[in-house]
């Protein structure tokens, strides 16, 4: 027997709560009818019709099949909580990695919890918030690329950056959703600094980070941009050409203090990677 998916369960919830007398027999409702065998097809088999007694039969059928109650359907759970109700834990809308962030610490005289600056932690969002207060963190540094995040202890960052919580922006197995939730909770409480590639995509990432207050760019980009571009193999016009959508975003966005930097990126066709 097939499992009912989230969309099909939501359709059933709507019919149950609204006491809809009939529904159009689309593929989803054909699957529901095949699995629950509740309701009657009209003569042309274009609609599935329900009698008053059928609504409670739908509820009981879903409860028996999926362990979920149409009267209190809730997908806003993590998979562990969902598995306590249903055998199909993947119905949960909270992905396993969405409540965690990947972080490390930089610029501490004594590493928090004795953890090396080369090591990283994957911890729940509420615990990361507690660490900010417990360890007297001065700033949050959000790093775009995982390889740079791993090697951040080697970076020549501004001298004033100390007692920093470094966060990987997220992709793949490390969800950006968790990062967004964490930054939303920390916005306005301390500086949030973006460390991205110096190109339209990187500047767009920095601009859209929740609570972002600063952005790290190479010193030469501010003091001597021509010298920066004169360094062999540092800039890739080919990579810039792939970022037309991001370049257009920068042209229309309210970048405030970064407008000149954005203009320079687009004018010179800049794409300089963190490496």
mmCIF file of C-alpha atoms in Angstrom:
data_model
loop_
_atom_site.group_PDB
_atom_site.id
_atom_site.type_symbol
_atom_site.label_atom_id
_atom_site.label_comp_id
_atom_site.label_asym_id
_atom_site.label_seq_id
_atom_site.Cartn_x
_atom_site.Cartn_y
_atom_site.Cartn_z
ATOM 1 C CA UNK A 1 0.000 0.000 0.000
ATOM 2 C CA UNK A 2 1.254 3.446 -0.910
ATOM 3 C CA UNK A 3 1.771 6.218 1.586
ATOM 4 C CA UNK A 4 -0.274 9.391 1.405
ATOM 5 C CA UNK A 5 1.883 12.444 0.792
ATOM 6 C CA UNK A 6 1.697 15.819 2.509
ATOM 7 C CA UNK A 7 -0.263 17.415 -0.345
ATOM 8 C CA UNK A 8 -2.817 14.603 -0.341
ATOM 9 C CA UNK A 9 -3.229 14.849 3.429
ATOM 10 C CA UNK A 10 -3.794 18.594 3.150
ATOM 11 C CA UNK A 11 -6.474 17.977 0.513
ATOM 12 C CA UNK A 12 -8.160 15.515 2.864
ATOM 13 C CA UNK A 13 -7.940 18.014 5.724
ATOM 14 C CA UNK A 14 -9.706 20.648 3.611
ATOM 15 C CA UNK A 15 -12.521 18.297 2.634
ATOM 16 C CA UNK A 16 -12.944 17.040 6.207
ATOM 17 C CA UNK A 17 -13.021 20.485 7.831
ATOM 18 C CA UNK A 18 -15.201 22.097 5.135
ATOM 19 C CA UNK A 19 -17.472 19.090 4.581
ATOM 20 C CA UNK A 20 -17.030 19.439 0.817
ATOM 21 C CA UNK A 21 -19.691 17.284 -0.917
ATOM 22 C CA UNK A 22 -17.503 16.481 -3.918
ATOM 23 C CA UNK A 23 -14.024 16.993 -5.380
ATOM 24 C CA UNK A 24 -12.703 16.864 -8.920
ATOM 25 C CA UNK A 25 -11.089 13.494 -9.559
ATOM 26 C CA UNK A 26 -7.509 14.582 -10.319
ATOM 27 C CA UNK A 27 -4.490 12.256 -9.868
ATOM 28 C CA UNK A 28 -4.166 13.091 -6.162
ATOM 29 C CA UNK A 29 -7.782 12.232 -5.440
ATOM 30 C CA UNK A 30 -7.564 9.054 -7.517
ATOM 31 C CA UNK A 31 -4.684 7.969 -5.265
ATOM 32 C CA UNK A 32 -6.637 8.906 -2.139
ATOM 33 C CA UNK A 33 -9.715 6.998 -3.344
ATOM 34 C CA UNK A 34 -7.617 3.959 -4.202
ATOM 35 C CA UNK A 35 -5.954 3.935 -0.760
ATOM 36 C CA UNK A 36 -8.923 4.825 1.490
ATOM 37 C CA UNK A 37 -11.879 3.570 -0.598
ATOM 38 C CA UNK A 38 -14.168 6.248 0.822
ATOM 39 C CA UNK A 39 -16.742 8.151 -1.280
ATOM 40 C CA UNK A 40 -18.541 7.397 -4.543
ATOM 41 C CA UNK A 41 -17.525 8.151 -8.118
ATOM 42 C CA UNK A 42 -20.063 9.962 -10.256
ATOM 43 C CA UNK A 43 -21.268 8.333 -13.459
ATOM 44 C CA UNK A 44 -18.662 9.988 -15.654
ATOM 45 C CA UNK A 45 -15.891 9.411 -13.081
ATOM 46 C CA UNK A 46 -15.022 13.102 -13.092
ATOM 47 C CA UNK A 47 -15.866 13.718 -9.445
ATOM 48 C CA UNK A 48 -15.573 11.913 -6.125
ATOM 49 C CA UNK A 49 -18.681 12.529 -4.030
ATOM 50 C CA UNK A 50 -19.032 12.304 -0.238
ATOM 51 C CA UNK A 51 -22.053 11.527 1.897
ATOM 52 C CA UNK A 52 -22.265 12.975 5.440
ATOM 53 C CA UNK A 53 -21.066 9.724 6.983
ATOM 54 C CA UNK A 54 -17.971 9.661 4.724
ATOM 55 C CA UNK A 55 -16.161 12.515 6.459
ATOM 56 C CA UNK A 56 -15.645 10.564 9.654
ATOM 57 C CA UNK A 57 -14.639 7.541 7.575
ATOM 58 C CA UNK A 58 -11.945 9.696 5.907
ATOM 59 C CA UNK A 59 -10.678 10.788 9.304
ATOM 60 C CA UNK A 60 -10.568 7.245 10.652
ATOM 61 C CA UNK A 61 -8.952 5.961 7.459
ATOM 62 C CA UNK A 62 -6.121 8.515 7.656
ATOM 63 C CA UNK A 63 -5.682 7.846 11.376
ATOM 64 C CA UNK A 64 -5.356 4.111 10.757
ATOM 65 C CA UNK A 65 -3.114 4.451 7.704
ATOM 66 C CA UNK A 66 -0.852 7.366 8.655
ATOM 67 C CA UNK A 67 -1.343 7.834 12.400
ATOM 68 C CA UNK A 68 -2.418 11.447 11.789
ATOM 69 C CA UNK A 69 -5.662 13.168 12.776
ATOM 70 C CA UNK A 70 -7.294 15.378 10.142
ATOM 71 C CA UNK A 71 -8.775 17.402 12.988
ATOM 72 C CA UNK A 72 -5.305 18.401 14.195
ATOM 73 C CA UNK A 73 -2.981 17.996 11.230
ATOM 74 C CA UNK A 74 0.448 19.518 11.944
ATOM 75 C CA UNK A 75 3.509 19.147 9.718
ATOM 76 C CA UNK A 76 5.515 21.811 11.559
ATOM 77 C CA UNK A 77 7.513 19.180 13.423
ATOM 78 C CA UNK A 78 10.945 17.651 13.168
ATOM 79 C CA UNK A 79 11.269 14.043 12.046
ATOM 80 C CA UNK A 80 11.703 12.667 15.554
ATOM 81 C CA UNK A 81 8.444 14.280 16.697
ATOM 82 C CA UNK A 82 6.654 13.165 13.529
ATOM 83 C CA UNK A 83 7.843 9.577 13.967
ATOM 84 C CA UNK A 84 6.021 9.479 17.307
ATOM 85 C CA UNK A 85 2.756 9.957 15.353
ATOM 86 C CA UNK A 86 3.362 8.411 11.956
ATOM 87 C CA UNK A 87 5.530 5.775 10.338
ATOM 88 C CA UNK A 88 6.269 8.319 7.608
ATOM 89 C CA UNK A 89 8.606 10.697 9.450
ATOM 90 C CA UNK A 90 9.421 12.460 6.172
ATOM 91 C CA UNK A 91 6.066 14.246 6.374
ATOM 92 C CA UNK A 92 7.724 16.584 8.883
ATOM 93 C CA UNK A 93 8.346 20.032 7.414
ATOM 94 C CA UNK A 94 11.341 20.792 9.658
ATOM 95 C CA UNK A 95 14.354 19.223 7.970
ATOM 96 C CA UNK A 96 16.888 17.501 10.265
ATOM 97 C CA UNK A 97 19.601 20.073 9.563
ATOM 98 C CA UNK A 98 17.371 23.165 9.723
ATOM 99 C CA UNK A 99 17.732 23.565 13.505
ATOM 100 C CA UNK A 100 21.533 23.381 13.530
ATOM 101 C CA UNK A 101 24.433 25.541 12.408
ATOM 102 C CA UNK A 102 28.082 24.737 11.750
ATOM 103 C CA UNK A 103 30.428 27.024 13.665
ATOM 104 C CA UNK A 104 33.905 27.516 15.084
ATOM 105 C CA UNK A 105 35.619 30.109 17.248
ATOM 106 C CA UNK A 106 38.349 32.568 16.307
ATOM 107 C CA UNK A 107 40.393 35.154 18.185
ATOM 108 C CA UNK A 108 39.966 33.809 21.718
ATOM 109 C CA UNK A 109 42.907 33.803 24.117
ATOM 110 C CA UNK A 110 41.638 30.512 25.460
ATOM 111 C CA UNK A 111 39.487 28.504 23.016
ATOM 112 C CA UNK A 112 35.933 27.978 24.333
ATOM 113 C CA UNK A 113 35.471 24.478 25.743
ATOM 114 C CA UNK A 114 39.105 23.796 24.848
ATOM 115 C CA UNK A 115 38.220 23.366 21.174
ATOM 116 C CA UNK A 116 40.955 23.957 18.621
ATOM 117 C CA UNK A 117 40.474 26.811 16.143
ATOM 118 C CA UNK A 118 40.816 24.134 13.453
ATOM 119 C CA UNK A 119 37.786 22.211 14.732
ATOM 120 C CA UNK A 120 34.137 22.987 14.062
ATOM 121 C CA UNK A 121 30.905 22.258 15.915
ATOM 122 C CA UNK A 122 27.451 21.405 14.620
ATOM 123 C CA UNK A 123 25.095 22.546 17.368
ATOM 124 C CA UNK A 124 21.399 23.464 17.846
ATOM 125 C CA UNK A 125 20.372 27.077 17.334
ATOM 126 C CA UNK A 126 19.400 27.729 20.949
ATOM 127 C CA UNK A 127 22.732 26.380 22.167
ATOM 128 C CA UNK A 128 24.594 28.627 19.708
ATOM 129 C CA UNK A 129 22.689 31.625 21.070
ATOM 130 C CA UNK A 130 23.653 30.645 24.608
ATOM 131 C CA UNK A 131 27.302 30.391 23.541
ATOM 132 C CA UNK A 132 27.236 33.985 22.274
ATOM 133 C CA UNK A 133 26.395 35.182 25.772
ATOM 134 C CA UNK A 134 28.364 32.596 27.733
ATOM 135 C CA UNK A 135 31.618 33.170 25.826
ATOM 136 C CA UNK A 136 31.149 36.936 25.439
ATOM 137 C CA UNK A 137 31.270 36.767 21.632
ATOM 138 C CA UNK A 138 32.026 40.168 20.050
ATOM 139 C CA UNK A 139 30.927 39.456 16.469
ATOM 140 C CA UNK A 140 29.485 36.809 14.172
ATOM 141 C CA UNK A 141 31.391 36.132 10.952
ATOM 142 C CA UNK A 142 29.405 34.388 8.198
ATOM 143 C CA UNK A 143 31.622 32.655 5.621
ATOM 144 C CA UNK A 144 30.303 31.838 2.151
ATOM 145 C CA UNK A 145 32.477 28.858 1.165
ATOM 146 C CA UNK A 146 33.027 25.686 3.182
ATOM 147 C CA UNK A 147 36.713 25.335 2.276
ATOM 148 C CA UNK A 148 37.399 28.873 3.537
ATOM 149 C CA UNK A 149 35.342 28.202 6.647
ATOM 150 C CA UNK A 150 37.522 25.143 7.328
ATOM 151 C CA UNK A 151 40.721 27.183 6.880
ATOM 152 C CA UNK A 152 39.538 30.437 8.484
ATOM 153 C CA UNK A 153 42.252 30.278 11.170
ATOM 154 C CA UNK A 154 44.800 30.933 8.372
ATOM 155 C CA UNK A 155 43.015 34.045 7.112
ATOM 156 C CA UNK A 156 44.548 37.493 7.650
ATOM 157 C CA UNK A 157 41.443 39.142 9.037
ATOM 158 C CA UNK A 158 41.240 42.683 10.459
ATOM 159 C CA UNK A 159 43.170 42.926 13.712
ATOM 160 C CA UNK A 160 40.165 44.258 15.620
ATOM 161 C CA UNK A 161 38.236 41.029 15.049
ATOM 162 C CA UNK A 162 38.478 39.072 18.302
ATOM 163 C CA UNK A 163 36.225 36.659 20.160
ATOM 164 C CA UNK A 164 34.437 35.805 16.942
ATOM 165 C CA UNK A 165 31.882 33.081 16.272
ATOM 166 C CA UNK A 166 32.476 31.928 12.692
ATOM 167 C CA UNK A 167 29.483 30.405 10.902
ATOM 168 C CA UNK A 168 29.307 28.551 7.608
ATOM 169 C CA UNK A 169 26.578 30.161 5.468
ATOM 170 C CA UNK A 170 25.256 26.748 4.533
ATOM 171 C CA UNK A 171 24.512 24.523 1.551
ATOM 172 C CA UNK A 172 24.126 20.825 0.990
ATOM 173 C CA UNK A 173 24.113 18.990 4.324
ATOM 174 C CA UNK A 174 24.370 22.253 6.299
ATOM 175 C CA UNK A 175 21.084 24.057 5.845
ATOM 176 C CA UNK A 176 21.024 27.826 5.189
ATOM 177 C CA UNK A 177 17.613 27.757 6.918
ATOM 178 C CA UNK A 178 19.251 27.221 10.296
ATOM 179 C CA UNK A 179 21.668 30.084 9.627
ATOM 180 C CA UNK A 180 18.825 32.438 8.721
ATOM 181 C CA UNK A 181 16.952 31.579 11.908
ATOM 182 C CA UNK A 182 20.067 32.079 14.029
ATOM 183 C CA UNK A 183 20.926 35.446 12.444
ATOM 184 C CA UNK A 184 17.333 36.589 12.876
ATOM 185 C CA UNK A 185 17.636 35.870 16.599
ATOM 186 C CA UNK A 186 21.019 37.646 16.894
ATOM 187 C CA UNK A 187 20.324 40.659 14.659
ATOM 188 C CA UNK A 188 20.954 43.949 16.478
ATOM 189 C CA UNK A 189 22.704 42.271 19.400
ATOM 190 C CA UNK A 190 26.207 42.317 17.899
ATOM 191 C CA UNK A 191 27.959 42.959 14.567
ATOM 192 C CA UNK A 192 27.173 40.374 11.882
ATOM 193 C CA UNK A 193 29.941 40.334 9.289
ATOM 194 C CA UNK A 194 29.790 38.776 5.823
ATOM 195 C CA UNK A 195 32.893 37.185 4.311
ATOM 196 C CA UNK A 196 32.076 36.229 0.723
ATOM 197 C CA UNK A 197 33.618 36.090 -2.725
ATOM 198 C CA UNK A 198 34.256 39.538 -4.174
ATOM 199 C CA UNK A 199 31.846 39.328 -7.085
ATOM 200 C CA UNK A 200 28.169 40.136 -7.745
ATOM 201 C CA UNK A 201 26.981 36.840 -6.248
ATOM 202 C CA UNK A 202 29.076 37.344 -3.123
ATOM 203 C CA UNK A 203 27.916 40.918 -2.628
ATOM 204 C CA UNK A 204 24.292 39.837 -3.091
ATOM 205 C CA UNK A 205 24.760 37.142 -0.437
ATOM 206 C CA UNK A 206 26.243 39.713 1.930
ATOM 207 C CA UNK A 207 23.473 42.230 1.259
ATOM 208 C CA UNK A 208 20.698 39.698 1.916
ATOM 209 C CA UNK A 209 22.117 38.221 5.124
ATOM 210 C CA UNK A 210 19.729 38.942 7.992
ATOM 211 C CA UNK A 211 21.139 41.559 10.370
ATOM 212 C CA UNK A 212 24.360 41.996 8.399
ATOM 213 C CA UNK A 213 26.305 45.094 9.481
ATOM 214 C CA UNK A 214 29.735 44.733 7.818
ATOM 215 C CA UNK A 215 31.368 43.052 4.856
ATOM 216 C CA UNK A 216 35.002 41.933 4.577
ATOM 217 C CA UNK A 217 36.779 42.697 1.285
ATOM 218 C CA UNK A 218 40.486 42.698 0.374
ATOM 219 C CA UNK A 219 42.232 45.859 1.624
ATOM 220 C CA UNK A 220 43.512 46.566 -1.879
ATOM 221 C CA UNK A 221 39.923 46.669 -3.195
ATOM 222 C CA UNK A 222 39.458 49.817 -1.105
ATOM 223 C CA UNK A 223 42.903 51.408 -1.194
ATOM 224 C CA UNK A 224 44.412 50.356 -4.533
ATOM 225 C CA UNK A 225 41.953 48.441 -6.753
ATOM 226 C CA UNK A 226 44.205 48.640 -9.820
ATOM 227 C CA UNK A 227 47.006 46.926 -7.899
ATOM 228 C CA UNK A 228 44.591 44.178 -6.886
ATOM 229 C CA UNK A 229 43.557 43.553 -10.479
ATOM 230 C CA UNK A 230 47.201 43.572 -11.580
ATOM 231 C CA UNK A 231 47.912 40.449 -9.500
ATOM 232 C CA UNK A 232 48.145 37.568 -12.015
ATOM 233 C CA UNK A 233 45.217 35.118 -12.197
ATOM 234 C CA UNK A 234 43.255 36.781 -9.383
ATOM 235 C CA UNK A 235 40.216 37.892 -11.386
ATOM 236 C CA UNK A 236 37.966 35.743 -13.578
ATOM 237 C CA UNK A 237 35.919 37.499 -16.267
ATOM 238 C CA UNK A 238 34.412 34.094 -17.147
ATOM 239 C CA UNK A 239 32.963 33.710 -13.638
ATOM 240 C CA UNK A 240 31.633 37.263 -13.773
ATOM 241 C CA UNK A 241 29.869 36.504 -17.071
ATOM 242 C CA UNK A 242 27.895 33.736 -15.320
ATOM 243 C CA UNK A 243 26.495 36.189 -12.765
ATOM 244 C CA UNK A 244 24.307 38.436 -14.914
ATOM 245 C CA UNK A 245 21.298 37.941 -12.625
ATOM 246 C CA UNK A 246 23.291 38.869 -9.520
ATOM 247 C CA UNK A 247 24.843 41.894 -11.289
ATOM 248 C CA UNK A 248 21.337 43.082 -12.204
ATOM 249 C CA UNK A 249 20.286 42.689 -8.563
ATOM 250 C CA UNK A 250 23.136 44.941 -7.425
ATOM 251 C CA UNK A 251 22.125 47.615 -9.922
ATOM 252 C CA UNK A 252 18.585 47.788 -8.512
ATOM 253 C CA UNK A 253 19.255 47.148 -4.791
ATOM 254 C CA UNK A 254 19.656 49.850 -2.150
ATOM 255 C CA UNK A 255 23.276 49.127 -1.217
ATOM 256 C CA UNK A 256 23.854 52.388 0.683
ATOM 257 C CA UNK A 257 27.577 52.504 1.584
ATOM 258 C CA UNK A 258 28.446 49.724 -0.877
ATOM 259 C CA UNK A 259 27.172 51.429 -4.000
ATOM 260 C CA UNK A 260 30.674 52.412 -5.124
ATOM 261 C CA UNK A 261 31.963 48.871 -4.549
ATOM 262 C CA UNK A 262 29.061 47.462 -6.580
ATOM 263 C CA UNK A 263 29.718 49.913 -9.401
ATOM 264 C CA UNK A 264 33.386 48.907 -9.462
ATOM 265 C CA UNK A 265 32.505 45.179 -9.595
ATOM 266 C CA UNK A 266 30.201 45.663 -12.554
ATOM 267 C CA UNK A 267 32.407 48.163 -14.376
ATOM 268 C CA UNK A 268 35.553 46.066 -14.115
ATOM 269 C CA UNK A 269 33.747 42.681 -14.409
ATOM 270 C CA UNK A 270 35.153 41.490 -11.080
ATOM 271 C CA UNK A 271 34.971 37.944 -9.754
ATOM 272 C CA UNK A 272 37.611 37.304 -7.097
ATOM 273 C CA UNK A 273 37.191 34.154 -5.042
ATOM 274 C CA UNK A 274 37.942 33.921 -1.328
ATOM 275 C CA UNK A 275 40.823 31.622 -2.170
#
